[in-house]
mmCIF file of C-alpha atoms in Angstrom:
data_model
loop_
_atom_site.group_PDB
_atom_site.id
_atom_site.type_symbol
_atom_site.label_atom_id
_atom_site.label_comp_id
_atom_site.label_asym_id
_atom_site.label_seq_id
_atom_site.Cartn_x
_atom_site.Cartn_y
_atom_site.Cartn_z
ATOM 1 C CA ASP C 107 6.628 29.763 -10.997
ATOM 2 C CA GLU C 108 4.824 28.386 -7.929
ATOM 3 C CA VAL C 109 3.490 30.538 -5.123
ATOM 4 C CA CYS C 110 4.517 29.116 -1.759
ATOM 5 C CA PHE C 111 3.711 30.388 1.732
ATOM 6 C CA ILE C 112 5.604 29.223 4.810
ATOM 7 C CA ILE C 113 3.506 29.891 7.893
ATOM 8 C CA SER C 114 3.399 28.942 11.557
ATOM 9 C CA HIS C 115 1.320 25.918 12.516
ATOM 10 C CA GLU C 116 -0.790 28.125 14.823
ATOM 11 C CA ASN C 117 -1.963 30.186 11.826
ATOM 12 C CA LEU C 118 -2.694 27.256 9.520
ATOM 13 C CA LEU C 119 -6.496 27.184 9.770
ATOM 14 C CA HIS C 120 -6.778 30.938 9.543
ATOM 15 C CA ALA C 121 -4.641 31.008 6.383
ATOM 16 C CA LEU C 122 -6.550 28.123 4.780
ATOM 17 C CA LYS C 123 -9.906 29.782 5.521
ATOM 18 C CA ILE C 124 -8.754 33.043 3.949
ATOM 19 C CA LEU C 125 -7.385 31.280 0.869
ATOM 20 C CA LYS C 126 -10.631 29.347 0.419
ATOM 21 C CA LEU C 127 -13.281 31.960 1.235
ATOM 22 C CA HIS C 128 -11.794 35.304 0.149
ATOM 23 C CA ILE C 129 -13.300 36.531 -3.127
ATOM 24 C CA ASN C 130 -9.868 37.325 -4.640
ATOM 25 C CA TYR C 131 -8.347 33.900 -3.925
ATOM 26 C CA GLN C 132 -11.043 31.185 -4.035
ATOM 27 C CA TYR C 133 -8.737 28.191 -3.524
ATOM 28 C CA LYS C 134 -11.688 25.843 -3.150
ATOM 29 C CA LEU C 135 -9.829 22.578 -3.884
ATOM 30 C CA LEU C 136 -7.269 20.914 -1.663
ATOM 31 C CA THR C 137 -5.385 18.742 -4.135
ATOM 32 C CA CYS C 138 -2.802 17.195 -1.817
ATOM 33 C CA ILE C 139 -1.254 17.199 1.653
ATOM 34 C CA SER C 140 2.315 15.927 1.729
ATOM 35 C CA GLY C 141 4.681 15.116 4.548
ATOM 36 C CA ILE C 142 8.455 15.537 4.280
ATOM 37 C CA ASP C 143 11.083 14.512 6.825
ATOM 38 C CA PHE C 144 14.169 16.719 7.097
ATOM 39 C CA PHE C 145 15.987 14.622 9.692
ATOM 40 C CA SER C 146 18.813 17.059 10.459
ATOM 41 C CA LEU C 147 16.657 20.151 11.102
ATOM 42 C CA LYS C 148 15.231 21.314 14.429
ATOM 43 C CA TYR C 149 11.708 21.336 12.973
ATOM 44 C CA ARG C 150 12.191 18.179 10.981
ATOM 45 C CA PHE C 151 8.737 17.680 9.470
ATOM 46 C CA CYS C 152 7.281 19.800 6.689
ATOM 47 C CA ILE C 153 3.589 19.524 5.876
ATOM 48 C CA ALA C 154 2.713 20.968 2.471
ATOM 49 C CA TYR C 155 -0.889 21.803 1.511
ATOM 50 C CA ASP C 156 -1.430 22.154 -2.259
ATOM 51 C CA LEU C 157 -4.455 24.283 -3.157
ATOM 52 C CA LEU C 158 -6.109 24.930 -6.523
ATOM 53 C CA SER C 159 -8.311 27.817 -7.617
ATOM 54 C CA LEU C 160 -10.416 26.940 -10.659
ATOM 55 C CA VAL C 161 -11.777 30.479 -10.904
ATOM 56 C CA ASN C 162 -8.315 32.079 -11.126
ATOM 57 C CA ASN C 163 -6.582 29.048 -12.694
ATOM 58 C CA SER C 164 -3.779 29.119 -10.152
ATOM 59 C CA ARG C 165 -2.127 26.953 -7.533
ATOM 60 C CA VAL C 166 -0.579 27.759 -4.195
ATOM 61 C CA ARG C 167 1.382 25.698 -1.687
ATOM 62 C CA VAL C 168 1.158 26.355 2.053
ATOM 63 C CA LYS C 169 3.973 24.862 4.141
ATOM 64 C CA ILE C 170 4.347 24.454 7.874
ATOM 65 C CA PHE C 171 7.305 23.058 9.805
ATOM 66 C CA VAL C 172 6.910 21.137 13.075
ATOM 67 C CA ASN C 173 8.941 18.817 15.294
ATOM 68 C CA GLU C 174 8.003 15.334 16.544
ATOM 69 C CA ILE C 175 5.841 16.458 19.452
ATOM 70 C CA THR C 176 4.007 19.469 18.001
ATOM 71 C CA PRO C 177 0.395 18.651 17.084
ATOM 72 C CA ILE C 178 -1.279 20.277 14.089
ATOM 73 C CA GLU C 179 -4.921 21.269 14.025
ATOM 74 C CA SER C 180 -6.929 19.292 11.504
ATOM 75 C CA CYS C 181 -8.335 21.152 8.503
ATOM 76 C CA VAL C 182 -11.105 18.609 7.812
ATOM 77 C CA GLU C 183 -13.733 21.229 8.704
ATOM 78 C CA ILE C 184 -12.403 23.471 5.903
ATOM 79 C CA TYR C 185 -11.538 20.798 3.324
ATOM 80 C CA LYS C 186 -13.413 17.507 3.731
ATOM 81 C CA ASN C 187 -10.920 15.581 1.601
ATOM 82 C CA ALA C 188 -8.122 16.342 4.086
ATOM 83 C CA ASN C 189 -9.396 13.407 6.158
ATOM 84 C CA TRP C 190 -7.570 10.744 4.155
ATOM 85 C CA TRP C 191 -4.314 12.673 3.773
ATOM 86 C CA GLU C 192 -4.088 13.598 7.449
ATOM 87 C CA ARG C 193 -4.631 9.966 8.391
ATOM 88 C CA GLU C 194 -1.918 8.952 5.943
ATOM 89 C CA ILE C 195 0.565 11.478 7.391
ATOM 90 C CA TRP C 196 -0.287 10.289 10.899
ATOM 91 C CA ASP C 197 0.293 6.691 9.836
ATOM 92 C CA MET C 198 3.539 7.255 7.906
ATOM 93 C CA TYR C 199 5.210 10.040 9.958
ATOM 94 C CA GLY C 200 3.490 10.052 13.351
ATOM 95 C CA ILE C 201 2.477 13.716 13.134
ATOM 96 C CA TYR C 202 -0.615 14.164 15.294
ATOM 97 C CA PHE C 203 -3.624 16.126 14.001
ATOM 98 C CA TYR C 204 -5.903 17.190 16.827
ATOM 99 C CA ASN C 205 -9.643 17.726 16.266
ATOM 100 C CA HIS C 206 -9.506 15.095 13.532
ATOM 101 C CA PRO C 207 -12.785 13.134 13.332
ATOM 102 C CA ASP C 208 -11.212 9.698 12.713
ATOM 103 C CA LEU C 209 -7.440 9.640 13.245
ATOM 104 C CA ARG C 210 -6.340 6.013 12.955
ATOM 105 C CA ARG C 211 -3.938 3.977 10.866
ATOM 106 C CA ILE C 212 -4.882 3.724 7.208
ATOM 107 C CA LEU C 213 -1.955 2.105 5.354
ATOM 108 C CA THR C 214 -0.199 -0.033 7.963
ATOM 109 C CA ASP C 215 -1.567 -2.739 10.225
ATOM 110 C CA TYR C 216 -3.008 -1.852 13.648
ATOM 111 C CA GLY C 217 -0.228 -3.715 15.464
ATOM 112 C CA PHE C 218 2.498 -1.963 13.474
ATOM 113 C CA GLU C 219 5.072 -0.127 15.577
ATOM 114 C CA GLY C 220 6.855 2.955 14.316
ATOM 115 C CA TYR C 221 6.401 5.261 11.362
ATOM 116 C CA PRO C 222 7.879 3.924 8.119
ATOM 117 C CA LEU C 223 8.528 7.166 6.223
ATOM 118 C CA ARG C 224 10.615 8.716 8.987
ATOM 119 C CA LYS C 225 14.299 8.875 8.155
ATOM 120 C CA ASP C 226 15.216 7.240 11.481
ATOM 121 C CA PHE C 227 13.019 4.182 10.824
ATOM 122 C CA PRO C 228 15.213 1.100 10.257
ATOM 123 C CA LEU C 229 15.124 -0.237 6.707
ATOM 124 C CA SER C 230 14.689 -3.799 7.887
ATOM 125 C CA GLY C 231 11.930 -2.996 10.381
ATOM 126 C CA PHE C 232 11.639 -4.275 13.957
ATOM 127 C CA VAL C 233 10.024 -7.687 13.512
ATOM 128 C CA GLU C 234 10.393 -10.640 11.184
ATOM 129 C CA LEU C 235 7.545 -12.720 9.797
ATOM 130 C CA ARG C 236 8.545 -16.263 8.809
ATOM 131 C CA TYR C 237 7.114 -19.760 8.441
ATOM 132 C CA ASP C 238 8.126 -22.108 11.257
ATOM 133 C CA SER C 239 8.238 -25.708 9.990
ATOM 134 C CA ILE C 240 8.103 -27.131 13.535
ATOM 135 C CA LYS C 241 4.995 -25.184 14.581
ATOM 136 C CA LYS C 242 3.524 -25.459 11.055
ATOM 137 C CA ARG C 243 2.441 -21.825 11.043
ATOM 138 C CA VAL C 244 3.658 -18.300 10.421
ATOM 139 C CA VAL C 245 5.376 -16.720 13.455
ATOM 140 C CA LEU C 246 6.210 -13.117 14.255
ATOM 141 C CA GLU C 247 9.583 -12.613 15.974
ATOM 142 C CA PRO C 248 11.816 -9.683 16.885
ATOM 143 C CA LEU C 249 14.363 -9.126 14.158
ATOM 144 C CA GLN C 250 17.898 -10.245 14.989
ATOM 145 C CA LEU C 251 20.715 -9.282 12.654
ATOM 146 C CA ALA C 252 23.760 -11.372 13.515
ATOM 147 C CA GLN C 253 26.962 -9.971 12.026
ATOM 148 C CA GLU C 254 29.379 -12.688 13.171
ATOM 149 C CA TYR C 255 28.205 -15.232 10.559
ATOM 150 C CA ARG C 256 28.613 -12.992 7.540
ATOM 151 C CA LEU C 257 31.489 -13.635 5.169
ATOM 152 C CA PHE C 258 33.005 -10.572 3.546
ATOM 153 C CA ASN C 259 34.869 -10.854 0.270
ATOM 154 C CA TYR C 260 36.990 -7.722 -0.051
ATOM 155 C CA GLU C 261 38.314 -8.633 -3.511
ATOM 156 C CA ILE C 262 34.988 -8.072 -5.279
ATOM 157 C CA GLN C 263 33.596 -4.531 -5.281
ATOM 158 C CA TRP C 264 29.957 -5.541 -5.455
#
């Protein structure tokens, strides 16, 4: 029952302006911007804009598909609340929004490397934070997963 438009990233701002300003649509509220990673596709990232029209009591979803290197134009000039969500998508997926007024990390630390919601991000991360009893402080080290010391019991399933 949902209306969904799949458009090119070049036409995103034009489509959002029409949906917001046209008298028949009046989608004045941007309720959410979501990022989705389809790892096996050529254009692996989907950005979904959920819009709400209070006048017509209807919702619409606008989707665009991009790859890792394609920047998307920011829609902060059209919807002010897109600022937070675009920063979050930049931080979690690494999708760049050009003409964004303040594009910086919002959920991860400034020294964080990588993008944690990408499907190719390792589950264990790249670095390990542990307490060193000799130095009497917390140290940050590259993560090393040594397989030769693991004992495998093949008799138990779990």
